[in-house]
Coordinates of C-alpha atoms in Angstrom, one line a residue:
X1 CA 22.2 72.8 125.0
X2 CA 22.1 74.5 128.5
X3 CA 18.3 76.0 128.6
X4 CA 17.9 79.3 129.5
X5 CA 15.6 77.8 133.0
X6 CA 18.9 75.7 134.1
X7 CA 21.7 78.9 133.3
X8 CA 21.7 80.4 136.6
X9 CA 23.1 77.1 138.6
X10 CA 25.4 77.0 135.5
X11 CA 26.4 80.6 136.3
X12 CA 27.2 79.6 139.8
X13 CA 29.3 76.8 138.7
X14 CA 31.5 79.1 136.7
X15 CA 32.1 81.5 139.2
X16 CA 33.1 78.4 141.4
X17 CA 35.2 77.1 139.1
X18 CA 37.3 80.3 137.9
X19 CA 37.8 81.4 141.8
X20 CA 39.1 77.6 142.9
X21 CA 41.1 77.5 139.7
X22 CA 42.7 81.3 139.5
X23 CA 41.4 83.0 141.9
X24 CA 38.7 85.6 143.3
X25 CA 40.5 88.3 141.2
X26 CA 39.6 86.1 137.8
X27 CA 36.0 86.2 138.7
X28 CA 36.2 89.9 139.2
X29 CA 37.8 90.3 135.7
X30 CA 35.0 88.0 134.3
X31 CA 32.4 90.0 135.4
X32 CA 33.9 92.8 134.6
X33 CA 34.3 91.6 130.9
X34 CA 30.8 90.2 130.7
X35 CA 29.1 93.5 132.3
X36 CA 31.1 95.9 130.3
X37 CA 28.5 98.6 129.2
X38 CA 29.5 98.5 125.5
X39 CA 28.4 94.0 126.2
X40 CA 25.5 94.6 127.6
X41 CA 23.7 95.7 124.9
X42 CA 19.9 96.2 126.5
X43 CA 20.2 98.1 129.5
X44 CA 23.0 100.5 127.9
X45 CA 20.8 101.2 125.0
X46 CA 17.7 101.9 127.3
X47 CA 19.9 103.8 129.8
X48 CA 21.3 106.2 126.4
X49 CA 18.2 106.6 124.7
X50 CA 16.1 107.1 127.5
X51 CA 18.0 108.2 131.0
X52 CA 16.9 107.1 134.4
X53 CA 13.2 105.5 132.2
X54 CA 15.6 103.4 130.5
X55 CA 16.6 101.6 134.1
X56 CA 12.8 100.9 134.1
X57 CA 11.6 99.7 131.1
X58 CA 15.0 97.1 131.3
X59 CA 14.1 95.8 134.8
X60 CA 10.0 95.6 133.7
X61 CA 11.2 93.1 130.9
X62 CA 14.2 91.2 132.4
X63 CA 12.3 90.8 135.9
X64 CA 9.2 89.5 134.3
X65 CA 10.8 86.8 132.2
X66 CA 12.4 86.1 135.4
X67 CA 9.3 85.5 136.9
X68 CA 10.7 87.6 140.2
X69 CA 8.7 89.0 143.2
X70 CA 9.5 92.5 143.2
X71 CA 8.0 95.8 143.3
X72 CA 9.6 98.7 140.9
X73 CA 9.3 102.3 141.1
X74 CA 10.3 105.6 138.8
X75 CA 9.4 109.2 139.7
X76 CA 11.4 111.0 136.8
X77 CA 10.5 114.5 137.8
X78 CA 12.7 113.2 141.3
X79 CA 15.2 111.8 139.6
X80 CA 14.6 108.4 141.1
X81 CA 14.3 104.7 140.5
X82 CA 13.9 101.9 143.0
X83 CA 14.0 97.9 143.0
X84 CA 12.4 95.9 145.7
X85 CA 13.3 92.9 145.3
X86 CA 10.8 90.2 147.3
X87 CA 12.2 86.9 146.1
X88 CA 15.1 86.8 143.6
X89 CA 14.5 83.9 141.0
X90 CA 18.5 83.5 140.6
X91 CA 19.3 83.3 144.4
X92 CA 16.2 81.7 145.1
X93 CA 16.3 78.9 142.6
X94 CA 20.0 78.1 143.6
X95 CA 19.0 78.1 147.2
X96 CA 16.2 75.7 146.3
X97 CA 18.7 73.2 145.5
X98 CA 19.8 71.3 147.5
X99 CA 22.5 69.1 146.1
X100 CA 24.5 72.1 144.7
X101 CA 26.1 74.7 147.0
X102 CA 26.1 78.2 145.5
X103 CA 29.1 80.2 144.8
X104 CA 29.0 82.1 148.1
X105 CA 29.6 85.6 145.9
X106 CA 26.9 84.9 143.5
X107 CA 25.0 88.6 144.3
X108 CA 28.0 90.4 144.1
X109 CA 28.2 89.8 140.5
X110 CA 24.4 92.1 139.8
X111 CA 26.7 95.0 141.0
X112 CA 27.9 95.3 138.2
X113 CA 25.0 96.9 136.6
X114 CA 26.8 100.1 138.3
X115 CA 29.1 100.3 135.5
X116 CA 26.2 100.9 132.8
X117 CA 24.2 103.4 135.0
X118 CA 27.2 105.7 136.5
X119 CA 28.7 105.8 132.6
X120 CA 25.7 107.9 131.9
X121 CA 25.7 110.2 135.1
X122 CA 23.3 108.1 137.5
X123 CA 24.1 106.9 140.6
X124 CA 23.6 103.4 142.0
X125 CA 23.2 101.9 145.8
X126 CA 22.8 98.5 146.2
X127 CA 21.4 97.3 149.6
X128 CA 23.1 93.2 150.2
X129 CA 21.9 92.8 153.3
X130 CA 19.4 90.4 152.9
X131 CA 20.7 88.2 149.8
X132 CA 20.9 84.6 152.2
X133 CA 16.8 85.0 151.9
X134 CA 17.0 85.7 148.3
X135 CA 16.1 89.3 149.0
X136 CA 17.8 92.7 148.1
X137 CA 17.0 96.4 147.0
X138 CA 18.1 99.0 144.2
X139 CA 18.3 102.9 144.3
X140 CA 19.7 104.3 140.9
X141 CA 19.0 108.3 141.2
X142 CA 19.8 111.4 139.2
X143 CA 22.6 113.2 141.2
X144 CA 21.3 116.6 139.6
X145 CA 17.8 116.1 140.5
X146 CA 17.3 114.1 143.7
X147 CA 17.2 115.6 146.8
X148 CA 17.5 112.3 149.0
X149 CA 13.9 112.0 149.7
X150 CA 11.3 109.3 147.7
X151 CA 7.8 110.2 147.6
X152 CA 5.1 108.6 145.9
X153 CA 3.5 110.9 143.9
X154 CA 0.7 110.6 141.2
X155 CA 3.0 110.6 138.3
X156 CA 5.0 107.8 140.2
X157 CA 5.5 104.6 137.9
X158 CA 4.7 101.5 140.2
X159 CA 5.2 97.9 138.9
X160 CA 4.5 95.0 141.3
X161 CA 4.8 91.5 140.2
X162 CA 4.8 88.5 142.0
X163 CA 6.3 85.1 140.8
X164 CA 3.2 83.7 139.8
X165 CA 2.8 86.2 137.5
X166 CA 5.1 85.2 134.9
X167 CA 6.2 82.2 133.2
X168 CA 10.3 82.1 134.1
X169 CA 12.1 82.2 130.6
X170 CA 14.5 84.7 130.2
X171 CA 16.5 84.1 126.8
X172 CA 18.9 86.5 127.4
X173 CA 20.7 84.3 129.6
X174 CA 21.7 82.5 126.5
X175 CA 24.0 85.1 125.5
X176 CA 25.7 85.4 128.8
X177 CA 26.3 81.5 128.6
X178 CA 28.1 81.9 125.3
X179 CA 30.0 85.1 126.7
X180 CA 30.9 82.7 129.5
X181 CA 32.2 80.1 127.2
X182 CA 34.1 82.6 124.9
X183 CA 35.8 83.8 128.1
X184 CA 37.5 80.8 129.1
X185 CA 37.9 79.2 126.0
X186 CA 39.8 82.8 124.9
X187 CA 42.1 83.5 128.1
X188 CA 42.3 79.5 129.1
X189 CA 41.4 77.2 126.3
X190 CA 39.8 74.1 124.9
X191 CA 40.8 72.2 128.5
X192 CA 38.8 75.2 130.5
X193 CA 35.6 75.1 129.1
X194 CA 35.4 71.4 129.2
X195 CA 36.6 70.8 132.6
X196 CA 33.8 73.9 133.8
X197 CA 31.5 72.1 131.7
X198 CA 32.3 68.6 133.0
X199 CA 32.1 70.4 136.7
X200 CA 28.6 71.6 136.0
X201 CA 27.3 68.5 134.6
X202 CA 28.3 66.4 137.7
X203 CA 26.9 68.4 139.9
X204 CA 23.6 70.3 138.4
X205 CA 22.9 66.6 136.8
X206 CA 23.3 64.4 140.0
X207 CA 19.8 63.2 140.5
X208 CA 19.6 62.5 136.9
X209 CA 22.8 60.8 137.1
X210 CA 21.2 58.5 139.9
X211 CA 17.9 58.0 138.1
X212 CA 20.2 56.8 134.9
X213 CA 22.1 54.7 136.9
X214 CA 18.8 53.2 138.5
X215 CA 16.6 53.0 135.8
X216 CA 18.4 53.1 132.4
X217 CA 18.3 55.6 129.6
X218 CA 14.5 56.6 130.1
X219 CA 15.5 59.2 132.2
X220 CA 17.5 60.9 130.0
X221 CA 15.7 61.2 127.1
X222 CA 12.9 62.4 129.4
X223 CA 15.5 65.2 130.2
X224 CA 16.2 65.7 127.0
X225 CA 12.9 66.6 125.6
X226 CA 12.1 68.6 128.6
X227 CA 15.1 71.0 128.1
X228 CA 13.4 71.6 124.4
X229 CA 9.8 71.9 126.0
X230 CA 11.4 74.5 128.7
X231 CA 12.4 76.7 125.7
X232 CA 9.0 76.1 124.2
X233 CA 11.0 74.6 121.0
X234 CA 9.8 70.7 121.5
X235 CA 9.0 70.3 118.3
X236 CA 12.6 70.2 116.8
X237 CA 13.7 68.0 119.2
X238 CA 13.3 64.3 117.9
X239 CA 14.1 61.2 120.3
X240 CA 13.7 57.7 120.0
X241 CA 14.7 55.3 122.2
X242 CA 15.5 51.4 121.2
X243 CA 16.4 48.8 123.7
X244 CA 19.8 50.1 124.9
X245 CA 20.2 53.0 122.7
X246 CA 18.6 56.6 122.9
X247 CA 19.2 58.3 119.7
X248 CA 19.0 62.3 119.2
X249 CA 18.3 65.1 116.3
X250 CA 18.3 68.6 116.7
X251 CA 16.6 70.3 113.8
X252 CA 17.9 73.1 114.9
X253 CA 18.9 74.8 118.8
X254 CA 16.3 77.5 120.0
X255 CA 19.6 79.0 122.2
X256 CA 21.3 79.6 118.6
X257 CA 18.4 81.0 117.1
X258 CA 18.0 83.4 119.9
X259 CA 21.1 84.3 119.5
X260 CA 21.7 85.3 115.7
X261 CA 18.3 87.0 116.1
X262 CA 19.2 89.7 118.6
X263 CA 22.3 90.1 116.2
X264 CA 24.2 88.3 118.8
X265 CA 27.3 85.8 117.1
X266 CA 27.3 82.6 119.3
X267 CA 30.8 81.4 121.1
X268 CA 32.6 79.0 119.1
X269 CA 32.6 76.4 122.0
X270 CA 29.0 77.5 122.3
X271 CA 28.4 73.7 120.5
X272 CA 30.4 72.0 123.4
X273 CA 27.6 73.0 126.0
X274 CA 25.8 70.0 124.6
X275 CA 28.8 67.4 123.8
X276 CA 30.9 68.0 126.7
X277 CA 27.5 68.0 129.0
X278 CA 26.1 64.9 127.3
X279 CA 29.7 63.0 127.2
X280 CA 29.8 63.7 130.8
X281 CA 26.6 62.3 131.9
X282 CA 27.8 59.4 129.9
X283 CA 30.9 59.1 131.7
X284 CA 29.4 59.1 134.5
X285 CA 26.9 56.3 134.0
X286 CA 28.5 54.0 132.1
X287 CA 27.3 54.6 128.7
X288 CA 28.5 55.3 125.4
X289 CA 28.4 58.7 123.8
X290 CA 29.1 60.3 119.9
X291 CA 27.8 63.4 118.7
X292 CA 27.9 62.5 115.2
X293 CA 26.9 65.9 113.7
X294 CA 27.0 69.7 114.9
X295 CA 26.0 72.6 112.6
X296 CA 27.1 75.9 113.7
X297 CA 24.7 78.2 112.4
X298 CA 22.0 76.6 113.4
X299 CA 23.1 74.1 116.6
X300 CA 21.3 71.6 114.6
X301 CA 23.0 68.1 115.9
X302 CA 22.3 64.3 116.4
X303 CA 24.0 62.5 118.8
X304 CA 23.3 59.3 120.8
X305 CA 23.9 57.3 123.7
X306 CA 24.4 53.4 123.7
X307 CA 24.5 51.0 126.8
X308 CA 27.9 49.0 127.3
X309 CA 27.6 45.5 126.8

């Protein structure tokens, strides 16, 4: 399993990997598939049921499990809603990295949002201009009621977070890594998603390649149980290592729970985020690697990793 707190460098990895294999026009169909209102379930529900409020109440809860540094306001009786946006946690967490490059697109994917807002008569204006600092700005307005001026006013909504604030876990961000997989494994294959896979691995996983290769399987066991303690699911997670072999259970993956709980059906190669990661870290240290169970329903798996004589 990819946890939800390591998707967004495995985001940029996939928009890498579709434009250096296809092309920048595949990546604009991807995020056209992926951001298609009747796909993104939350904001187009909140945008039909509730107009211009709905923008708001779906940017209080995705940027606060985000942990982001921004400031969010609604007038309704204006017809306006803004996003400051201080310090992105996507940009900023791939920009803290410093042995991955980012995709050099990555914020022009968040434009996309446009489609869900215009299909129910608002308008949108994205301001890009300060994205290399992990900073940008939203105006979605009602064309009807706005009259180009924003005032604060007494009935104006004002949210203002800063990172601190919040404790980064967005689980939504498991549905978009199984949309990503679906996508490639449906227009390109089995040989897609593995190679993307096998890409994000090498590169996201190069220190702990390193430590592995320095200091044995330790390392990666300790990786392990910290992807489970990231989704605050340790508990199901059971790993013991023995001399030269580290072996896994899964009693079950939080990411597939999420999933089936928001009504959500999980990719079929949604299982392969853990084998072909896993098998690649292997690869690339030397070891042996068999994932000797995988349960669908639940992502419940065991699996192990075994130092060559």
């Amino acid at each position: 399993m990819i946890s939800c707190t390591e998707f967004i460098p495995s985001y940029s990895e996939l928009f890498s990997f579709l434009e250096e294999r296809y092309g920048f026009a595949e990546v604009e169909r991807y995020w056209n598939d992926i951001f298609n209102p009747e796909r993104n379930g939350v904001l187009n529900r909140k945008v039909r049921e509730h107009g211009i409020r709905g923008c708001y109440e779906y940017w209080a809860y995705s940027l606060n499990e985000e942990a982001a540094d921004f400031k969010m306001m609604l007038n309704e009786r204006d017809g306006w809603f803004s996003i400051e946006m201080r310090h992105c946690p996507s940009k900023g967490r791939l920009l803290a990295l410093s042995h991955i490059k980012p995709y050099d697109k990555y914020c022009l994917h968040c434009d996309l949002y446009r489609k869900t807002v215009e299909k129910y008569g608002l308008c949108y204006d994205y301001d890009f201009t300060d994205t290399d600092r992990a900073c940008c700005a939203t105006l979605i307005y009602d064309p009807k009621i706005y009259r180009g001026r924003r005032i604060k006013t007494d009935d104006t909504l004002v949210m203002d977070r800063q990172a601190q604030d919040n404790r980064y876990l967005h689980r939504e961000f498991h549905n978009y890594m199984s949309m990503g997989l679906e996508y490639l494994g449906t227009h390109f294959g089995q040989e897609a998603v593995e190679a993307y896979l096998r890409r994000f691995a090498r590169n996201y996983y190069a220190p702990l390649i390193e430590s592995i290769r320095k200091d044995g399987l330790a390392p990666l066991g300790e990786q392990i149980r910290e992807t489970y303690r990231a989704e605050e699911a340790e508990d199901v997670a059971h790993i013991a290592l023995e001399g030269d072999n580290l072996r896994v259970r899964i009693d079950a993956c939080p990411a597939v729970a999420y999933l089936r709980a928001q009504g959500w059906t999980p990719s079929t190669w949604f299982g392969e985020s853990t084998r072909v990661v896993m098998d690649e870290i292997a690869r690339q240290t030397g070891l042996d690697f068999v994932m000797s169970s995988y349960a669908p329903e639940t992502g419940a798996a065991e699996y192990a990793f075994a130092k060559r004589p």
